Amino acid sequence: MLIFCAIPAILCISWCLLLLPRRSHPAWAGLAGVRYAHRGLHDAGQGVPENSLSAFRAAADRGFGAELDVHLMADGHLAVVHDSNLKRVCGREAVIEELTAEALADYPLLGSGEAVPLLEEVLAVFRGRAPLIIELKVERGNAAALTDAVMAVLEGWEGTYCIESFHPGVLRRLRRRFPGVVRGQLSQNFLRRGEEGNLPLPVRFVLTYLLTTAFTRPDFIAYRYEDRGCVSLRLMRRLYGVGEAGWTVRDRGTMERLEREGVLPIFEKFVP
């Protein structure tokens, strides 16, 4: 009988141990207190596309940080664009992982004459300015190669940044090879939302409840702010004081509420 009574306590302790992050990274303070423009301070109606150099310049000029997305191209260069398929942002079918940097001139961003920028170009905009949240977009199992390529470009850059990804393999690679970098696990309620419906149910459960944390030891969790009721996230905040970023905020009231709770806001569609 005592054994059966102890089972819930054992399960609870085990769950909490699975959620143990890395704690008190000294560089986190340099990222806090900043508002981050989601894919830059973009406004398609004004000819400023998402993840464009003009969007990043607009964010930097106003003192905002920026969140941006990075893909590894066929020639080893790093493209700053959200989707792997360029149809939505460029109006033409193409897979960014199959292109070279030279080919980007043939794929201007819709609503502008701008090409998809390279990571080096965005870094130049933010050198010595507000911090960056750099999301690594893993495709075709390239987590290690993508992470290594990004870190090679960031070496010696004069700026503040962190790296985040939905893919735990990125965080695992950072933990092993680049332990000094602030790393964050991106997530949301994959059980409720259909964007990742191709993932098996067990994978969606693990990602939703942050159960890879024991293996990746993130410094912060970047969670879809509407899904912040996740019990694992709440436990990590309460027990370990883990850092948190909230995406994607689209009104001032929500932003200010999250900031009062110590959450780094990633915003779009308004200027704070």
PDB file of C-alpha atoms in Angstrom:
ATOM      1  CA  MET A   1       0.000   0.000   0.000  1.00  0.00           C
ATOM      2  CA  LEU A   2       2.825   2.401   0.874  1.00  0.00           C
ATOM      3  CA  ILE A   3       4.425   1.703  -2.502  1.00  0.00           C
ATOM      4  CA  PHE A   4       1.224   2.664  -4.334  1.00  0.00           C
ATOM      5  CA  CYS A   5       0.919   5.829  -2.248  1.00  0.00           C
ATOM      6  CA  ALA A   6       4.485   6.786  -3.136  1.00  0.00           C
ATOM      7  CA  ILE A   7       3.972   6.431  -6.909  1.00  0.00           C
ATOM      8  CA  PRO A   8       2.387   9.901  -7.434  1.00  0.00           C
ATOM      9  CA  ALA A   9       5.199  11.549  -5.488  1.00  0.00           C
ATOM     10  CA  ILE A  10       7.830   9.675  -7.499  1.00  0.00           C
ATOM     11  CA  LEU A  11       6.169  10.658 -10.763  1.00  0.00           C
ATOM     12  CA  CYS A  12       5.945  14.296  -9.681  1.00  0.00           C
ATOM     13  CA  ILE A  13       9.621  14.413  -8.684  1.00  0.00           C
ATOM     14  CA  SER A  14      10.640  12.712 -11.927  1.00  0.00           C
ATOM     15  CA  TRP A  15       8.600  15.218 -13.957  1.00  0.00           C
ATOM     16  CA  CYS A  16      10.254  18.149 -12.166  1.00  0.00           C
ATOM     17  CA  LEU A  17      13.713  16.678 -12.772  1.00  0.00           C
ATOM     18  CA  LEU A  18      12.943  16.324 -16.488  1.00  0.00           C
ATOM     19  CA  LEU A  19      12.192  20.046 -16.567  1.00  0.00           C
ATOM     20  CA  LEU A  20      15.462  21.178 -14.986  1.00  0.00           C
ATOM     21  CA  PRO A  21      16.949  23.979 -17.167  1.00  0.00           C
ATOM     22  CA  ARG A  22      20.318  25.625 -16.967  1.00  0.00           C
ATOM     23  CA  ARG A  23      20.013  28.393 -14.412  1.00  0.00           C
ATOM     24  CA  SER A  24      21.302  31.951 -14.019  1.00  0.00           C
ATOM     25  CA  HIS A  25      23.201  32.438 -17.272  1.00  0.00           C
ATOM     26  CA  PRO A  26      24.973  35.796 -16.776  1.00  0.00           C
ATOM     27  CA  ALA A  27      24.227  36.930 -20.354  1.00  0.00           C
ATOM     28  CA  TRP A  28      20.443  36.727 -19.840  1.00  0.00           C
ATOM     29  CA  ALA A  29      20.475  40.161 -18.216  1.00  0.00           C
ATOM     30  CA  GLY A  30      21.683  41.658 -21.497  1.00  0.00           C
ATOM     31  CA  LEU A  31      18.609  40.313 -23.279  1.00  0.00           C
ATOM     32  CA  ALA A  32      16.048  41.354 -20.679  1.00  0.00           C
ATOM     33  CA  GLY A  33      14.223  44.662 -20.724  1.00  0.00           C
ATOM     34  CA  VAL A  34      14.130  44.782 -24.530  1.00  0.00           C
ATOM     35  CA  ARG A  35      11.175  44.505 -26.916  1.00  0.00           C
ATOM     36  CA  TYR A  36      11.764  42.295 -29.944  1.00  0.00           C
ATOM     37  CA  ALA A  37      10.207  42.966 -33.349  1.00  0.00           C
ATOM     38  CA  HIS A  38       8.997  39.679 -34.836  1.00  0.00           C
ATOM     39  CA  ARG A  39      10.842  39.209 -38.152  1.00  0.00           C
ATOM     40  CA  GLY A  40      11.827  42.859 -37.920  1.00  0.00           C
ATOM     41  CA  LEU A  41       9.551  45.878 -37.773  1.00  0.00           C
ATOM     42  CA  HIS A  42       7.731  44.861 -40.936  1.00  0.00           C
ATOM     43  CA  ASP A  43       4.699  46.371 -42.627  1.00  0.00           C
ATOM     44  CA  ALA A  44       3.838  44.833 -45.983  1.00  0.00           C
ATOM     45  CA  GLY A  45       1.354  47.623 -46.699  1.00  0.00           C
ATOM     46  CA  GLN A  46       4.207  50.121 -46.537  1.00  0.00           C
ATOM     47  CA  GLY A  47       6.536  48.010 -48.669  1.00  0.00           C
ATOM     48  CA  VAL A  48       8.516  46.622 -45.732  1.00  0.00           C
ATOM     49  CA  PRO A  49       8.354  42.807 -45.882  1.00  0.00           C
ATOM     50  CA  GLU A  50       8.989  40.485 -42.955  1.00  0.00           C
ATOM     51  CA  ASN A  51      12.594  39.380 -42.439  1.00  0.00           C
ATOM     52  CA  SER A  52      13.832  42.097 -44.811  1.00  0.00           C
ATOM     53  CA  LEU A  53      16.763  44.421 -44.293  1.00  0.00           C
ATOM     54  CA  SER A  54      14.393  47.390 -44.299  1.00  0.00           C
ATOM     55  CA  ALA A  55      12.358  45.756 -41.498  1.00  0.00           C
ATOM     56  CA  PHE A  56      15.486  45.125 -39.456  1.00  0.00           C
ATOM     57  CA  ARG A  57      16.772  48.657 -40.005  1.00  0.00           C
ATOM     58  CA  ALA A  58      13.407  50.040 -38.884  1.00  0.00           C
ATOM     59  CA  ALA A  59      13.579  47.975 -35.682  1.00  0.00           C
ATOM     60  CA  ALA A  60      17.179  48.913 -34.933  1.00  0.00           C
ATOM     61  CA  ASP A  61      16.584  52.615 -35.601  1.00  0.00           C
ATOM     62  CA  ARG A  62      13.762  52.631 -33.026  1.00  0.00           C
ATOM     63  CA  GLY A  63      15.863  50.851 -30.424  1.00  0.00           C
ATOM     64  CA  PHE A  64      14.060  47.517 -30.662  1.00  0.00           C
ATOM     65  CA  GLY A  65      15.693  44.142 -30.797  1.00  0.00           C
ATOM     66  CA  ALA A  66      14.548  41.682 -33.434  1.00  0.00           C
ATOM     67  CA  GLU A  67      13.581  38.060 -33.783  1.00  0.00           C
ATOM     68  CA  LEU A  68      14.678  36.449 -37.057  1.00  0.00           C
ATOM     69  CA  ASP A  69      14.665  33.060 -38.775  1.00  0.00           C
ATOM     70  CA  VAL A  70      17.699  31.361 -40.313  1.00  0.00           C
ATOM     71  CA  HIS A  71      17.968  28.539 -42.879  1.00  0.00           C
ATOM     72  CA  LEU A  72      21.087  26.774 -44.163  1.00  0.00           C
ATOM     73  CA  MET A  73      21.445  27.047 -47.942  1.00  0.00           C
ATOM     74  CA  ALA A  74      22.997  24.593 -50.399  1.00  0.00           C
ATOM     75  CA  ASP A  75      26.276  26.529 -50.564  1.00  0.00           C
ATOM     76  CA  GLY A  76      26.609  26.858 -46.791  1.00  0.00           C
ATOM     77  CA  HIS A  77      25.336  30.438 -46.612  1.00  0.00           C
ATOM     78  CA  LEU A  78      22.605  31.364 -44.143  1.00  0.00           C
ATOM     79  CA  ALA A  79      19.364  32.915 -45.393  1.00  0.00           C
ATOM     80  CA  VAL A  80      17.109  34.975 -43.131  1.00  0.00           C
ATOM     81  CA  VAL A  81      13.587  33.885 -44.062  1.00  0.00           C
ATOM     82  CA  HIS A  82      10.793  32.116 -42.198  1.00  0.00           C
ATOM     83  CA  ASP A  83       9.507  29.522 -44.658  1.00  0.00           C
ATOM     84  CA  SER A  84      11.568  26.825 -46.305  1.00  0.00           C
ATOM     85  CA  ASN A  85       9.366  27.180 -49.400  1.00  0.00           C
ATOM     86  CA  LEU A  86       9.571  30.711 -50.800  1.00  0.00           C
ATOM     87  CA  LYS A  87       6.127  30.726 -52.405  1.00  0.00           C
ATOM     88  CA  ARG A  88       4.449  32.785 -49.662  1.00  0.00           C
ATOM     89  CA  VAL A  89       7.124  35.458 -49.306  1.00  0.00           C
ATOM     90  CA  CYS A  90       8.497  35.607 -52.854  1.00  0.00           C
ATOM     91  CA  GLY A  91       5.595  34.369 -54.987  1.00  0.00           C
ATOM     92  CA  ARG A  92       7.690  31.637 -56.591  1.00  0.00           C
ATOM     93  CA  GLU A  93       8.103  27.983 -55.744  1.00  0.00           C
ATOM     94  CA  ALA A  94      11.587  27.299 -54.449  1.00  0.00           C
ATOM     95  CA  VAL A  95      13.125  25.579 -51.445  1.00  0.00           C
ATOM     96  CA  ILE A  96      15.635  27.802 -49.690  1.00  0.00           C
ATOM     97  CA  GLU A  97      17.828  24.839 -48.683  1.00  0.00           C
ATOM     98  CA  GLU A  98      18.309  24.046 -52.394  1.00  0.00           C
ATOM     99  CA  LEU A  99      19.378  27.566 -53.400  1.00  0.00           C
ATOM    100  CA  THR A 100      22.690  29.402 -53.250  1.00  0.00           C
ATOM    101  CA  ALA A 101      23.297  32.949 -52.089  1.00  0.00           C
ATOM    102  CA  GLU A 102      23.867  34.009 -55.692  1.00  0.00           C
ATOM    103  CA  ALA A 103      20.401  32.779 -56.657  1.00  0.00           C
ATOM    104  CA  LEU A 104      18.620  34.950 -54.086  1.00  0.00           C
ATOM    105  CA  ALA A 105      18.610  37.910 -56.461  1.00  0.00           C
ATOM    106  CA  ASP A 106      16.068  35.988 -58.549  1.00  0.00           C
ATOM    107  CA  TYR A 107      13.649  35.769 -55.591  1.00  0.00           C
ATOM    108  CA  PRO A 108      12.757  39.306 -54.460  1.00  0.00           C
ATOM    109  CA  LEU A 109      10.465  39.597 -51.466  1.00  0.00           C
ATOM    110  CA  LEU A 110       6.894  40.446 -52.428  1.00  0.00           C
ATOM    111  CA  GLY A 111       6.037  44.122 -52.250  1.00  0.00           C
ATOM    112  CA  SER A 112       9.628  45.292 -52.535  1.00  0.00           C
ATOM    113  CA  GLY A 113      12.759  45.043 -54.613  1.00  0.00           C
ATOM    114  CA  GLU A 114      14.638  43.493 -51.711  1.00  0.00           C
ATOM    115  CA  ALA A 115      16.178  40.054 -51.817  1.00  0.00           C
ATOM    116  CA  VAL A 116      16.083  37.562 -48.955  1.00  0.00           C
ATOM    117  CA  PRO A 117      18.977  38.774 -46.757  1.00  0.00           C
ATOM    118  CA  LEU A 118      21.892  36.756 -45.507  1.00  0.00           C
ATOM    119  CA  LEU A 119      22.560  36.481 -41.782  1.00  0.00           C
ATOM    120  CA  GLU A 120      25.750  38.541 -42.124  1.00  0.00           C
ATOM    121  CA  GLU A 121      23.750  41.436 -43.557  1.00  0.00           C
ATOM    122  CA  VAL A 122      21.324  41.447 -40.634  1.00  0.00           C
ATOM    123  CA  LEU A 123      24.160  41.230 -38.129  1.00  0.00           C
ATOM    124  CA  ALA A 124      25.721  44.310 -39.702  1.00  0.00           C
ATOM    125  CA  VAL A 125      22.509  46.259 -39.045  1.00  0.00           C
ATOM    126  CA  PHE A 126      22.517  45.351 -35.346  1.00  0.00           C
ATOM    127  CA  ARG A 127      26.231  45.575 -34.619  1.00  0.00           C
ATOM    128  CA  GLY A 128      26.571  47.393 -31.298  1.00  0.00           C
ATOM    129  CA  ARG A 129      22.817  47.955 -31.072  1.00  0.00           C
ATOM    130  CA  ALA A 130      19.837  46.109 -29.528  1.00  0.00           C
ATOM    131  CA  PRO A 131      19.967  42.307 -29.082  1.00  0.00           C
ATOM    132  CA  LEU A 132      18.786  39.612 -31.480  1.00  0.00           C
ATOM    133  CA  ILE A 133      16.745  36.469 -30.938  1.00  0.00           C
ATOM    134  CA  ILE A 134      17.938  34.103 -33.672  1.00  0.00           C
ATOM    135  CA  GLU A 135      15.682  31.165 -34.488  1.00  0.00           C
ATOM    136  CA  LEU A 136      17.277  28.220 -36.263  1.00  0.00           C
ATOM    137  CA  LYS A 137      14.935  26.498 -38.719  1.00  0.00           C
ATOM    138  CA  VAL A 138      15.950  22.855 -38.993  1.00  0.00           C
ATOM    139  CA  GLU A 139      15.145  21.058 -42.248  1.00  0.00           C
ATOM    140  CA  ARG A 140      16.058  17.570 -43.447  1.00  0.00           C
ATOM    141  CA  GLY A 141      17.894  16.692 -40.256  1.00  0.00           C
ATOM    142  CA  ASN A 142      20.457  19.488 -40.550  1.00  0.00           C
ATOM    143  CA  ALA A 143      20.371  20.618 -36.912  1.00  0.00           C
ATOM    144  CA  ALA A 144      24.090  20.127 -36.314  1.00  0.00           C
ATOM    145  CA  ALA A 145      25.239  21.618 -39.631  1.00  0.00           C
ATOM    146  CA  LEU A 146      22.904  24.599 -39.265  1.00  0.00           C
ATOM    147  CA  THR A 147      24.010  25.288 -35.707  1.00  0.00           C
ATOM    148  CA  ASP A 148      27.701  25.065 -36.589  1.00  0.00           C
ATOM    149  CA  ALA A 149      27.261  27.388 -39.584  1.00  0.00           C
ATOM    150  CA  VAL A 150      25.410  29.994 -37.533  1.00  0.00           C
ATOM    151  CA  MET A 151      27.998  29.928 -34.785  1.00  0.00           C
ATOM    152  CA  ALA A 152      30.795  30.349 -37.325  1.00  0.00           C
ATOM    153  CA  VAL A 153      29.148  33.525 -38.640  1.00  0.00           C
ATOM    154  CA  LEU A 154      28.506  34.837 -35.118  1.00  0.00           C
ATOM    155  CA  GLU A 155      32.095  34.346 -34.013  1.00  0.00           C
ATOM    156  CA  GLY A 156      33.552  37.727 -33.178  1.00  0.00           C
ATOM    157  CA  TRP A 157      30.325  39.632 -33.895  1.00  0.00           C
ATOM    158  CA  GLU A 158      29.985  42.726 -31.713  1.00  0.00           C
ATOM    159  CA  GLY A 159      26.470  42.318 -30.460  1.00  0.00           C
ATOM    160  CA  THR A 160      24.185  40.552 -28.013  1.00  0.00           C
ATOM    161  CA  TYR A 161      22.134  37.552 -29.072  1.00  0.00           C
ATOM    162  CA  CYS A 162      20.526  34.301 -28.058  1.00  0.00           C
ATOM    163  CA  ILE A 163      19.614  31.269 -30.144  1.00  0.00           C
ATOM    164  CA  GLU A 164      16.309  29.425 -30.051  1.00  0.00           C
ATOM    165  CA  SER A 165      14.716  26.580 -31.967  1.00  0.00           C
ATOM    166  CA  PHE A 166      11.738  24.279 -31.928  1.00  0.00           C
ATOM    167  CA  HIS A 167      14.162  21.450 -32.655  1.00  0.00           C
ATOM    168  CA  PRO A 168      15.854  20.069 -29.521  1.00  0.00           C
ATOM    169  CA  GLY A 169      18.784  18.947 -31.667  1.00  0.00           C
ATOM    170  CA  VAL A 170      19.893  22.576 -31.988  1.00  0.00           C
ATOM    171  CA  LEU A 171      19.930  23.056 -28.232  1.00  0.00           C
ATOM    172  CA  ARG A 172      21.730  19.758 -27.762  1.00  0.00           C
ATOM    173  CA  ARG A 173      24.400  20.858 -30.231  1.00  0.00           C
ATOM    174  CA  LEU A 174      24.783  24.200 -28.485  1.00  0.00           C
ATOM    175  CA  ARG A 175      25.068  22.519 -25.114  1.00  0.00           C
ATOM    176  CA  ARG A 176      27.844  20.218 -26.342  1.00  0.00           C
ATOM    177  CA  ARG A 177      29.865  22.529 -28.584  1.00  0.00           C
ATOM    178  CA  PHE A 178      28.921  26.115 -27.708  1.00  0.00           C
ATOM    179  CA  PRO A 179      27.994  26.107 -24.015  1.00  0.00           C
ATOM    180  CA  GLY A 180      28.534  29.832 -23.563  1.00  0.00           C
ATOM    181  CA  VAL A 181      25.630  30.745 -25.844  1.00  0.00           C
ATOM    182  CA  VAL A 182      22.236  31.600 -24.344  1.00  0.00           C
ATOM    183  CA  ARG A 183      19.890  28.939 -25.727  1.00  0.00           C
ATOM    184  CA  GLY A 184      16.104  28.721 -25.726  1.00  0.00           C
ATOM    185  CA  GLN A 185      13.498  26.066 -26.437  1.00  0.00           C
ATOM    186  CA  LEU A 186      10.641  27.242 -28.646  1.00  0.00           C
ATOM    187  CA  SER A 187       7.293  25.601 -28.066  1.00  0.00           C
ATOM    188  CA  GLN A 188       3.526  25.867 -28.001  1.00  0.00           C
ATOM    189  CA  ASN A 189       0.567  23.577 -27.339  1.00  0.00           C
ATOM    190  CA  PHE A 190       1.150  21.155 -30.216  1.00  0.00           C
ATOM    191  CA  LEU A 191      -1.714  18.999 -28.969  1.00  0.00           C
ATOM    192  CA  ARG A 192      -4.252  21.756 -29.556  1.00  0.00           C
ATOM    193  CA  ARG A 193      -2.849  23.505 -32.604  1.00  0.00           C
ATOM    194  CA  GLY A 194      -2.790  22.037 -36.085  1.00  0.00           C
ATOM    195  CA  GLU A 195       0.302  23.690 -37.569  1.00  0.00           C
ATOM    196  CA  GLU A 196       2.425  20.633 -36.821  1.00  0.00           C
ATOM    197  CA  GLY A 197      -0.202  17.998 -37.465  1.00  0.00           C
ATOM    198  CA  ASN A 198       2.318  15.831 -39.293  1.00  0.00           C
ATOM    199  CA  LEU A 199       4.169  15.127 -36.051  1.00  0.00           C
ATOM    200  CA  PRO A 200       3.332  11.873 -34.248  1.00  0.00           C
ATOM    201  CA  LEU A 201       1.249  12.262 -31.105  1.00  0.00           C
ATOM    202  CA  PRO A 202       4.067  11.234 -28.707  1.00  0.00           C
ATOM    203  CA  VAL A 203       6.377  13.848 -30.249  1.00  0.00           C
ATOM    204  CA  ARG A 204       3.724  16.556 -29.945  1.00  0.00           C
ATOM    205  CA  PHE A 205       3.217  15.577 -26.292  1.00  0.00           C
ATOM    206  CA  VAL A 206       6.950  15.732 -25.512  1.00  0.00           C
ATOM    207  CA  LEU A 207       7.385  19.084 -27.245  1.00  0.00           C
ATOM    208  CA  THR A 208       4.289  20.626 -25.673  1.00  0.00           C
ATOM    209  CA  TYR A 209       5.354  19.662 -22.163  1.00  0.00           C
ATOM    210  CA  LEU A 210       9.045  20.499 -22.675  1.00  0.00           C
ATOM    211  CA  LEU A 211      10.194  17.002 -21.802  1.00  0.00           C
ATOM    212  CA  THR A 212      13.481  17.302 -23.698  1.00  0.00           C
ATOM    213  CA  THR A 213      14.699  19.890 -21.170  1.00  0.00           C
ATOM    214  CA  ALA A 214      16.785  17.439 -19.145  1.00  0.00           C
ATOM    215  CA  PHE A 215      18.841  16.679 -22.262  1.00  0.00           C
ATOM    216  CA  THR A 216      19.133  20.209 -23.660  1.00  0.00           C
ATOM    217  CA  ARG A 217      19.166  22.393 -20.504  1.00  0.00           C
ATOM    218  CA  PRO A 218      17.806  25.606 -22.075  1.00  0.00           C
ATOM    219  CA  ASP A 219      18.332  28.997 -20.478  1.00  0.00           C
ATOM    220  CA  PHE A 220      14.866  30.164 -21.477  1.00  0.00           C
ATOM    221  CA  ILE A 221      11.606  28.956 -22.949  1.00  0.00           C
ATOM    222  CA  ALA A 222      10.010  30.849 -25.850  1.00  0.00           C
ATOM    223  CA  TYR A 223       6.367  29.800 -25.643  1.00  0.00           C
ATOM    224  CA  ARG A 224       3.360  30.945 -27.659  1.00  0.00           C
ATOM    225  CA  TYR A 225       1.921  33.392 -25.169  1.00  0.00           C
ATOM    226  CA  GLU A 226      -1.692  32.184 -25.611  1.00  0.00           C
ATOM    227  CA  ASP A 227      -0.535  28.745 -24.409  1.00  0.00           C
ATOM    228  CA  ARG A 228       1.315  29.923 -21.290  1.00  0.00           C
ATOM    229  CA  GLY A 229      -0.995  27.892 -19.074  1.00  0.00           C
ATOM    230  CA  CYS A 230       1.184  24.851 -19.856  1.00  0.00           C
ATOM    231  CA  VAL A 231       1.865  23.149 -16.532  1.00  0.00           C
ATOM    232  CA  SER A 232       5.488  22.416 -17.436  1.00  0.00           C
ATOM    233  CA  LEU A 233       6.218  26.041 -18.217  1.00  0.00           C
ATOM    234  CA  ARG A 234       4.552  27.144 -14.997  1.00  0.00           C
ATOM    235  CA  LEU A 235       6.608  24.650 -12.989  1.00  0.00           C
ATOM    236  CA  MET A 236       9.833  25.779 -14.645  1.00  0.00           C
ATOM    237  CA  ARG A 237       9.078  29.401 -13.845  1.00  0.00           C
ATOM    238  CA  ARG A 238       8.080  28.682 -10.251  1.00  0.00           C
ATOM    239  CA  LEU A 239      10.693  26.068  -9.316  1.00  0.00           C
ATOM    240  CA  TYR A 240      13.702  27.193 -11.326  1.00  0.00           C
ATOM    241  CA  GLY A 241      13.052  30.779 -12.364  1.00  0.00           C
ATOM    242  CA  VAL A 242      13.674  29.924 -16.014  1.00  0.00           C
ATOM    243  CA  GLY A 243      13.713  32.842 -18.455  1.00  0.00           C
ATOM    244  CA  GLU A 244      10.732  33.222 -20.781  1.00  0.00           C
ATOM    245  CA  ALA A 245       9.999  34.897 -24.096  1.00  0.00           C
ATOM    246  CA  GLY A 246       6.407  35.239 -25.344  1.00  0.00           C
ATOM    247  CA  TRP A 247       5.363  35.174 -29.005  1.00  0.00           C
ATOM    248  CA  THR A 248       3.721  36.672 -30.954  1.00  0.00           C
ATOM    249  CA  VAL A 249       2.213  39.709 -29.185  1.00  0.00           C
ATOM    250  CA  ARG A 250      -0.078  41.926 -31.269  1.00  0.00           C
ATOM    251  CA  ASP A 251      -1.350  44.545 -28.817  1.00  0.00           C
ATOM    252  CA  ARG A 252       0.135  46.885 -26.227  1.00  0.00           C
ATOM    253  CA  GLY A 253      -1.963  45.633 -23.307  1.00  0.00           C
ATOM    254  CA  THR A 254      -0.751  42.065 -23.703  1.00  0.00           C
ATOM    255  CA  MET A 255       2.822  43.253 -24.085  1.00  0.00           C
ATOM    256  CA  GLU A 256       2.723  45.268 -20.891  1.00  0.00           C
ATOM    257  CA  ARG A 257       1.103  42.416 -18.968  1.00  0.00           C
ATOM    258  CA  LEU A 258       3.807  39.984 -20.082  1.00  0.00           C
ATOM    259  CA  GLU A 259       6.540  42.462 -19.232  1.00  0.00           C
ATOM    260  CA  ARG A 260       5.158  42.810 -15.705  1.00  0.00           C
ATOM    261  CA  GLU A 261       5.546  39.040 -15.399  1.00  0.00           C
ATOM    262  CA  GLY A 262       9.162  39.171 -16.558  1.00  0.00           C
ATOM    263  CA  VAL A 263       8.536  37.830 -20.063  1.00  0.00           C
ATOM    264  CA  LEU A 264      10.530  39.083 -23.066  1.00  0.00           C
ATOM    265  CA  PRO A 265       7.888  40.185 -25.600  1.00  0.00           C
ATOM    266  CA  ILE A 266       8.196  39.350 -29.298  1.00  0.00           C
ATOM    267  CA  PHE A 267       5.727  41.650 -31.065  1.00  0.00           C
ATOM    268  CA  GLU A 268       4.373  42.492 -34.512  1.00  0.00           C
ATOM    269  CA  LYS A 269       1.615  44.468 -36.310  1.00  0.00           C
ATOM    270  CA  PHE A 270       1.951  47.495 -34.016  1.00  0.00           C
ATOM    271  CA  VAL A 271       4.686  49.829 -32.829  1.00  0.00           C
ATOM    272  CA  PRO A 272       5.002  49.940 -29.031  1.00  0.00           C
TER     273      PRO A 272
END
